[in-house]
PDB file of C-alpha atoms in Angstrom:
ATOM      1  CA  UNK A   1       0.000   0.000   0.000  1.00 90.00           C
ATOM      2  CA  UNK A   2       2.619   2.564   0.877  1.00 93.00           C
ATOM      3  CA  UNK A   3       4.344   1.356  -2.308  1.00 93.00           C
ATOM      4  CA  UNK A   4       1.700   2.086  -4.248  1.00 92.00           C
ATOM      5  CA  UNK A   5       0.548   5.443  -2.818  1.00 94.00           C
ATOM      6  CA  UNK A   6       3.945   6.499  -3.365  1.00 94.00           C
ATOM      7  CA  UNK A   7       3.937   5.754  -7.054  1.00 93.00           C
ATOM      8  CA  UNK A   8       1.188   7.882  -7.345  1.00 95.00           C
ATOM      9  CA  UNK A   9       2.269  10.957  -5.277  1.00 96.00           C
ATOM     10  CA  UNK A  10       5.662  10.852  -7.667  1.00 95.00           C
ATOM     11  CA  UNK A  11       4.030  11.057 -10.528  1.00 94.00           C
ATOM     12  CA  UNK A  12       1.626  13.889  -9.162  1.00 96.00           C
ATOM     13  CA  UNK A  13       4.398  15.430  -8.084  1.00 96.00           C
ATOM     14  CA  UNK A  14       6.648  14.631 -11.169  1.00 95.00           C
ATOM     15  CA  UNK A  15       3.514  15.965 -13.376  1.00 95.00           C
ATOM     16  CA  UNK A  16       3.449  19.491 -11.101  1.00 96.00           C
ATOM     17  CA  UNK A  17       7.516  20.010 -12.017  1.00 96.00           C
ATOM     18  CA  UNK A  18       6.716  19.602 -16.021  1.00 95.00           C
ATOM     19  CA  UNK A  19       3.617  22.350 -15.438  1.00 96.00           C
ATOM     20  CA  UNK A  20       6.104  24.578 -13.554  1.00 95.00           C
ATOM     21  CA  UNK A  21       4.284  24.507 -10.323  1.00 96.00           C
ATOM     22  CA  UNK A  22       7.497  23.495  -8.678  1.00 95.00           C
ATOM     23  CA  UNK A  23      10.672  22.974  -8.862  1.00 94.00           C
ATOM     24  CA  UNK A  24      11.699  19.983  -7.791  1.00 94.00           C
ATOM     25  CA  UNK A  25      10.359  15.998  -6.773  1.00 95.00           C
ATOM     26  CA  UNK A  26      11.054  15.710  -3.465  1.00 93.00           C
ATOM     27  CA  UNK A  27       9.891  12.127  -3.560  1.00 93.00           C
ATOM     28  CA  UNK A  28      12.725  11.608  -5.915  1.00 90.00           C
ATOM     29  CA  UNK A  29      14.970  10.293  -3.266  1.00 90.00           C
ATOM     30  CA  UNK A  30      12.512   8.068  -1.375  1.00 92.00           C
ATOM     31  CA  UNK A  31      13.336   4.650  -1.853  1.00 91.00           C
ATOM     32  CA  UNK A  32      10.481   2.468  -2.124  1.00 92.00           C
ATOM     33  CA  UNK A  33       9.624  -0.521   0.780  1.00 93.00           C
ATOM     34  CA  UNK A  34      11.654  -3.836  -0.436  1.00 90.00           C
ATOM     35  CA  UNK A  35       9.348  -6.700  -0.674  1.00 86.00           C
ATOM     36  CA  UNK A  36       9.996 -10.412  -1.458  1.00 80.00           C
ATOM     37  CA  UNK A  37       8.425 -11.150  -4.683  1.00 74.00           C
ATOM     38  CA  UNK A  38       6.025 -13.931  -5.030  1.00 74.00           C
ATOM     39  CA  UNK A  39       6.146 -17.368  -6.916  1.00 72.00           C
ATOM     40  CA  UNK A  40       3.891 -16.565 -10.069  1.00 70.00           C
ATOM     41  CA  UNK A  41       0.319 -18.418  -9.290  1.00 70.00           C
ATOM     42  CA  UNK A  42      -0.237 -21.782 -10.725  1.00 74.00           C
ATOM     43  CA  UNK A  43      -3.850 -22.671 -11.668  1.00 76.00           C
ATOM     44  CA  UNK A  44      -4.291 -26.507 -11.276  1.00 77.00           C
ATOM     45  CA  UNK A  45      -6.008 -29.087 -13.200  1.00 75.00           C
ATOM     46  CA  UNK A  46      -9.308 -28.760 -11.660  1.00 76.00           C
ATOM     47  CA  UNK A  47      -9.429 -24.475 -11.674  1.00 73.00           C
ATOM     48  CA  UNK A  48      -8.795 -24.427 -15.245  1.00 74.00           C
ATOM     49  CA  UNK A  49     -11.669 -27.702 -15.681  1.00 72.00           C
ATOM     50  CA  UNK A  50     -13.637 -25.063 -14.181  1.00 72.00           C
ATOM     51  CA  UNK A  51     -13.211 -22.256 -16.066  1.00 69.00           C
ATOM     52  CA  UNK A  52     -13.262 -23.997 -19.547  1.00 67.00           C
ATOM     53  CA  UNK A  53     -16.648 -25.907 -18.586  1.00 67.00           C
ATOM     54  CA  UNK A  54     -18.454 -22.608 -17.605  1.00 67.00           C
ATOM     55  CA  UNK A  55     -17.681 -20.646 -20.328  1.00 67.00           C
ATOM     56  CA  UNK A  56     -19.135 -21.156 -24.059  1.00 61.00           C
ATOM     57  CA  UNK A  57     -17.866 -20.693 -26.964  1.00 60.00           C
ATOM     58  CA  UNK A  58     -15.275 -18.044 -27.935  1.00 60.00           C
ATOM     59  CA  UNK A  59     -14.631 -17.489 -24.431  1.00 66.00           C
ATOM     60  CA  UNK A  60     -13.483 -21.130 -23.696  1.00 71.00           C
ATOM     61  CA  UNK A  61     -11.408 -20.673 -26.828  1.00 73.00           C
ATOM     62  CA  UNK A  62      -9.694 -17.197 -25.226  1.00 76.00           C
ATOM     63  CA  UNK A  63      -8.688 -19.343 -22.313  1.00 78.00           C
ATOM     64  CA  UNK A  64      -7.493 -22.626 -23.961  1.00 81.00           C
ATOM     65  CA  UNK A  65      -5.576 -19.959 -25.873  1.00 84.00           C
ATOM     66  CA  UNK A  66      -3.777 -18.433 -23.062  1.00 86.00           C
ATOM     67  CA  UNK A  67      -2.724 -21.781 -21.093  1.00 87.00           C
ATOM     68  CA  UNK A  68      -1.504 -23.560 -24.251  1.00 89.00           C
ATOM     69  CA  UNK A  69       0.537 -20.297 -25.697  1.00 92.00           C
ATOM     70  CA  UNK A  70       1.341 -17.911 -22.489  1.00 92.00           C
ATOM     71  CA  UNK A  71       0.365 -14.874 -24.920  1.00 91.00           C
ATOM     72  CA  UNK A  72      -0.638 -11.474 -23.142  1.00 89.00           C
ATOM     73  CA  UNK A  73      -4.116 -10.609 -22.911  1.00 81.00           C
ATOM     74  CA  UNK A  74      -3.402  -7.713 -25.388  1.00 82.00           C
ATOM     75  CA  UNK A  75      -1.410  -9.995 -28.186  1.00 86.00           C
ATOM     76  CA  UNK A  76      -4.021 -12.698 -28.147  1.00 83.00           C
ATOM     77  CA  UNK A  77      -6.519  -9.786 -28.990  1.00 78.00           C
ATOM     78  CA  UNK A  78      -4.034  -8.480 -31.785  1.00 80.00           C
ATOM     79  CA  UNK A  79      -3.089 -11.468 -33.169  1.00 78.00           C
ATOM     80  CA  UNK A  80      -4.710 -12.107 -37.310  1.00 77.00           C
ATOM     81  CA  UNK A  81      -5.239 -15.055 -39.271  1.00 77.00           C
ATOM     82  CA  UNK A  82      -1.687 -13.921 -41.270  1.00 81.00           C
ATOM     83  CA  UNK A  83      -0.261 -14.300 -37.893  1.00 85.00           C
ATOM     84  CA  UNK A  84      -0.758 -18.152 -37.452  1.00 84.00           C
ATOM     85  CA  UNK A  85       1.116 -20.660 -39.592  1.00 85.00           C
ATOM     86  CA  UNK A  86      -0.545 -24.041 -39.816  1.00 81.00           C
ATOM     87  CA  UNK A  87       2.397 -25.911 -41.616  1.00 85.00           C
ATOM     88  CA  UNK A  88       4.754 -25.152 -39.348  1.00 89.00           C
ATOM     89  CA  UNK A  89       2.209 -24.390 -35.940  1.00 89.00           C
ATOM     90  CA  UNK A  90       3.346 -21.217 -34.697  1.00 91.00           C
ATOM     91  CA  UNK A  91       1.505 -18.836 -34.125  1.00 90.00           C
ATOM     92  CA  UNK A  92       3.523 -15.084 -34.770  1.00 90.00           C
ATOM     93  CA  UNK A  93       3.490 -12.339 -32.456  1.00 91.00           C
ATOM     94  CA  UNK A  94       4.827  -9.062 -34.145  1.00 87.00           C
ATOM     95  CA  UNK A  95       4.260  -5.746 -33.823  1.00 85.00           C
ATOM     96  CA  UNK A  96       1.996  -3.950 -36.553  1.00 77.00           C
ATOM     97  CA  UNK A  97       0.271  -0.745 -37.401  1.00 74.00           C
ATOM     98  CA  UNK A  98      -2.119  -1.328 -35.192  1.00 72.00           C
ATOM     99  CA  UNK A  99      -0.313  -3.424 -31.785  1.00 78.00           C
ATOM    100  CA  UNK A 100       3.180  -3.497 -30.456  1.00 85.00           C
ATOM    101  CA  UNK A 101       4.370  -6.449 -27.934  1.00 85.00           C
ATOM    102  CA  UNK A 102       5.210  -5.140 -24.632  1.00 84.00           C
ATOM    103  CA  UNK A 103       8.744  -6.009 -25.078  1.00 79.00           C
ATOM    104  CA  UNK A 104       8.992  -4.859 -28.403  1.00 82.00           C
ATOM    105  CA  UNK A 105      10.199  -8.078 -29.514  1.00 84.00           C
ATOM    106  CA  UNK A 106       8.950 -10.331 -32.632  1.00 91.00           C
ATOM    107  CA  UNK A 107       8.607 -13.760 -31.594  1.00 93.00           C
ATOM    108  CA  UNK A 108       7.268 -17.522 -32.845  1.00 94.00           C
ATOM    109  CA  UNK A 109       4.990 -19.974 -30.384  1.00 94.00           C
ATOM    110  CA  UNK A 110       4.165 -23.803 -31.154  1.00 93.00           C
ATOM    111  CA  UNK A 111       0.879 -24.739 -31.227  1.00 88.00           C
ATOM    112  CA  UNK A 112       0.346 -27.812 -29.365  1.00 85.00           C
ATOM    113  CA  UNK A 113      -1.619 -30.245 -30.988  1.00 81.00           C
ATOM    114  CA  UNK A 114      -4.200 -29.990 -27.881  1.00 75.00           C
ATOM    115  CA  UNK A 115      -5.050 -26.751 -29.388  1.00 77.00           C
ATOM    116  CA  UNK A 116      -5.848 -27.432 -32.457  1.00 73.00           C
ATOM    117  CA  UNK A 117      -7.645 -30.426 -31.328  1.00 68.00           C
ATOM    118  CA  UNK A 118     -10.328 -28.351 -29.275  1.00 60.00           C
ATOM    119  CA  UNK A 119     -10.943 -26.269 -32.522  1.00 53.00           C
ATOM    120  CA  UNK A 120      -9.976 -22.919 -30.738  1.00 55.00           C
ATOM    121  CA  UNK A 121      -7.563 -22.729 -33.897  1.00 60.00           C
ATOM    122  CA  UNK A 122      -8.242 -23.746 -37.196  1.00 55.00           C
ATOM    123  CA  UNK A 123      -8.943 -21.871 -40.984  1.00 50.00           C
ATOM    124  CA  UNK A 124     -12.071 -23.743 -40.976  1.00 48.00           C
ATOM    125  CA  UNK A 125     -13.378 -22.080 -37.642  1.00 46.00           C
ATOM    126  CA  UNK A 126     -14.857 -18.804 -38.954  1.00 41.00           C
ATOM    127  CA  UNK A 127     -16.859 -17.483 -35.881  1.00 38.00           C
ATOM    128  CA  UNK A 128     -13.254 -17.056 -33.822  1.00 41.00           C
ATOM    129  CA  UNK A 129     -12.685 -14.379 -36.645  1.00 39.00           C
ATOM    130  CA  UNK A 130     -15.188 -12.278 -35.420  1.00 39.00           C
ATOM    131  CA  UNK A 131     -14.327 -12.234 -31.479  1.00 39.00           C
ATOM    132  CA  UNK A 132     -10.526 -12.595 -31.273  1.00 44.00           C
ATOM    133  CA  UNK A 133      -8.530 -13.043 -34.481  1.00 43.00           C
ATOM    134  CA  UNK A 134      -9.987  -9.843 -35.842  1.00 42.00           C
ATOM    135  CA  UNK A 135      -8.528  -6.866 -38.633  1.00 38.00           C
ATOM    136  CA  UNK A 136     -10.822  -4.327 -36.101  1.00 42.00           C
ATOM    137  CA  UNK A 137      -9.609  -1.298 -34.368  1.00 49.00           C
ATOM    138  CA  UNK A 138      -7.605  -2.186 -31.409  1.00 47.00           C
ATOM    139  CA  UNK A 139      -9.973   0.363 -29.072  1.00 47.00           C
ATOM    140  CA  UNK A 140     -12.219  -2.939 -29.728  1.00 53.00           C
ATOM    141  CA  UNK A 141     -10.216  -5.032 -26.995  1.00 53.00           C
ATOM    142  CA  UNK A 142     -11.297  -2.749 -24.186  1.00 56.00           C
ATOM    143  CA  UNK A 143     -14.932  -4.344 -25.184  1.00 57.00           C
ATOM    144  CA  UNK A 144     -13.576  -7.952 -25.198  1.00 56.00           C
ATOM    145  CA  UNK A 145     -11.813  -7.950 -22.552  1.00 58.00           C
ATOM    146  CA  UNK A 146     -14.709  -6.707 -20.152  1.00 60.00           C
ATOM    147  CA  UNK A 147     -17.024  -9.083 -21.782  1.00 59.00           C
ATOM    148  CA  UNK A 148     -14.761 -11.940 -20.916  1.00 59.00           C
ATOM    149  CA  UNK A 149     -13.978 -10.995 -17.449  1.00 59.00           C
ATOM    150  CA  UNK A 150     -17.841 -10.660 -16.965  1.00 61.00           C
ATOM    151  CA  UNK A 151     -18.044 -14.481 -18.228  1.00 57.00           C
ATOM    152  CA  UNK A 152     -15.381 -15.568 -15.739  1.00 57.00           C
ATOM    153  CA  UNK A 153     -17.281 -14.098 -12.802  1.00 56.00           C
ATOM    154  CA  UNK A 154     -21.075 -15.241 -13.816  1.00 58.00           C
ATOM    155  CA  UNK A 155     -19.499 -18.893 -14.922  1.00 52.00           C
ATOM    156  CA  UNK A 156     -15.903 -19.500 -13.412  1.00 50.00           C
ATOM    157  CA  UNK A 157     -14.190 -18.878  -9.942  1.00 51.00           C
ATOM    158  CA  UNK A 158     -14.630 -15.547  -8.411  1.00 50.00           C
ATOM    159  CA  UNK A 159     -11.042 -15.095  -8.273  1.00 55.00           C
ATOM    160  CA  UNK A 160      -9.830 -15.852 -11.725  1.00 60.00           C
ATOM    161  CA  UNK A 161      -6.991 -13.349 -12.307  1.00 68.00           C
ATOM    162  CA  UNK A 162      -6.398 -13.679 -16.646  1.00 74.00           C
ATOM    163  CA  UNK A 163      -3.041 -13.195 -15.931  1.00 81.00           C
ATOM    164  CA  UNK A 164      -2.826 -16.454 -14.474  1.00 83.00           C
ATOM    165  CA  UNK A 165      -2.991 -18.058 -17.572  1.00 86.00           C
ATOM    166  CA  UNK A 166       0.058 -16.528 -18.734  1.00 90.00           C
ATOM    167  CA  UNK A 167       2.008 -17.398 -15.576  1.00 90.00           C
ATOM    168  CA  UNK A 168       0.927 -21.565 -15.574  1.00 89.00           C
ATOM    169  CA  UNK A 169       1.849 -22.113 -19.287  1.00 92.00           C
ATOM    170  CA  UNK A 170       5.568 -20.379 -17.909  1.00 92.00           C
ATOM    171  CA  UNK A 171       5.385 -22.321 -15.122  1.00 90.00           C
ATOM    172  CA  UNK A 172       3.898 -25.477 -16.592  1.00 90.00           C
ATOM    173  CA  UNK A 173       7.434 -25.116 -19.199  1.00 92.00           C
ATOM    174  CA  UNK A 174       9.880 -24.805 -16.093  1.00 92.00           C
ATOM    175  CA  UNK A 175       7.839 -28.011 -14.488  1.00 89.00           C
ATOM    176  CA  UNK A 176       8.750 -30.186 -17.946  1.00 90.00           C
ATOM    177  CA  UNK A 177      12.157 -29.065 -18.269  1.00 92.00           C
ATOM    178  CA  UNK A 178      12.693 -26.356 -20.296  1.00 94.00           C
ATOM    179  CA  UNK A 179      15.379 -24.086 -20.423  1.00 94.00           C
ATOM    180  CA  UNK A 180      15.372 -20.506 -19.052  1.00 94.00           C
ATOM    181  CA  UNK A 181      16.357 -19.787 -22.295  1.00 95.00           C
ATOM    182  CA  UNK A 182      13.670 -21.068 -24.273  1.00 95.00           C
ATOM    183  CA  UNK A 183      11.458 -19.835 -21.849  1.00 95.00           C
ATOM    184  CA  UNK A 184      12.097 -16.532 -21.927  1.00 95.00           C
ATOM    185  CA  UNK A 185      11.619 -16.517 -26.391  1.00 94.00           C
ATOM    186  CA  UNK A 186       8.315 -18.057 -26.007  1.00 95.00           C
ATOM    187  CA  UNK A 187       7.037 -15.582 -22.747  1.00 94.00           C
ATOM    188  CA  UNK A 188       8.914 -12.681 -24.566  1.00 93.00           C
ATOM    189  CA  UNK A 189      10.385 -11.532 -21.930  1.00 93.00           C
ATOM    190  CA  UNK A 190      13.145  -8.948 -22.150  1.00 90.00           C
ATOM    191  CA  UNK A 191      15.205  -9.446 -19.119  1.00 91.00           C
ATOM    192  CA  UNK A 192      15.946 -13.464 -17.831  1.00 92.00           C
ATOM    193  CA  UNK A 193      15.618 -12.320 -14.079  1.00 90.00           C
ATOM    194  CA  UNK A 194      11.941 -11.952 -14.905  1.00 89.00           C
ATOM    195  CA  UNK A 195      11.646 -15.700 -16.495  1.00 93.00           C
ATOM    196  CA  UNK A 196      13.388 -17.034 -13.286  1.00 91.00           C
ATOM    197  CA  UNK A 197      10.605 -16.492 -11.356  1.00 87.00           C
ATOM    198  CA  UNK A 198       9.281 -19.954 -12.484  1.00 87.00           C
ATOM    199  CA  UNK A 199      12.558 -21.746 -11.192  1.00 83.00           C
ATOM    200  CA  UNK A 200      10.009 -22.665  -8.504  1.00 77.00           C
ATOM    201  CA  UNK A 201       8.200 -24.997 -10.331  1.00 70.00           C
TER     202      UNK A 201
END
């Protein structure tokens, strides 16, 4: 709490320097409170049972999507039909006209074969066109993303972060061996401190 409210008084304070109300931050120099950081949250077998069972449709897609990929909320919003290569089963994230990865960074994610065995992926699935893999203006995902977070908490536990999807396909990898390394090109993350955090598993 104090961590946060001092985020938010610097960059009060920070905004009232650039106006020329005053002259200088004095929350500059204020270190904030050191806390251990936690092990990223793991959703088990029967959690993500629950989730996919009470959702329908394009929603159950979204989160077979996120546990069998570990894309961002944003990039599995942004990602295109041109973005997913069925020959080779990757599906592309890449920045665009319209969406930029948070780490800037172009990269290439299998597709496990569960995926494409639930249909969430497929050229012959036209309805996921018109939810997700979409050509639409990217103001649109504010829309989705409220519509699915409304489906988790009429149909799936109450405390369903999305995030959490990401962090059990990383930790999920780190529980069947893989490399730090390969890790951190399919999470895209830019710094390998961040992709040790699943060292627990």
């Amino acid at each position: 709490t104090v961590n946060n409210e001092l985020k938010q008084l610097r960059t009060v304070l920070s905004t009232a320097v650039r106006w020329e109300y005053i002259k200088e931050n004095p929350t500059e120099d204020v270190k904030p409170i050191r806390l251990p950081k936690p092990a990223p949250p793991l959703l088990n077998q029967v959690t993500c049972c629950e989730v996919v069972l009470g959702l329908l449709g394009m929603d159950s897609h979204f989160v077979a999507i996120g546990l069998n990929t570990g894309m961002r909320l944003s990039e599995i919003l942004a990602i295109t039909w041109d973005d997913i290569a069925f020959r080779s089963r990757v599906i592309k994230v890449r920045s665009g006209d319209r969406f930029t990865p948070k780490s800037r960074r172009n990269r290439e994610i299998p597709i496990p074969e569960f995926l494409l065995d639930v249909s969430a992926l497929g050229p012959t699935v036209k309805p996921l066109a018109k939810f997700y893999i979409t050509m639409t203006n990217p103001a649109d995902n504010k829309h989705r993303s409220k519509k699915f977070f409304k489906g988790i908490e009429e149909s799936g536990p109450s405390t369903f972060p999305i995030h959490d999807l990401r962090h059990t396909y990383g930790t999920t990898l780190a529980a069947n061996g893989e490399d730090l390394v390969t890790i951190k090109a399919l999470m895209g993350h830019s710094d390998i401190h961040t992709t040790m955090r699943y060292l627990h598993a």
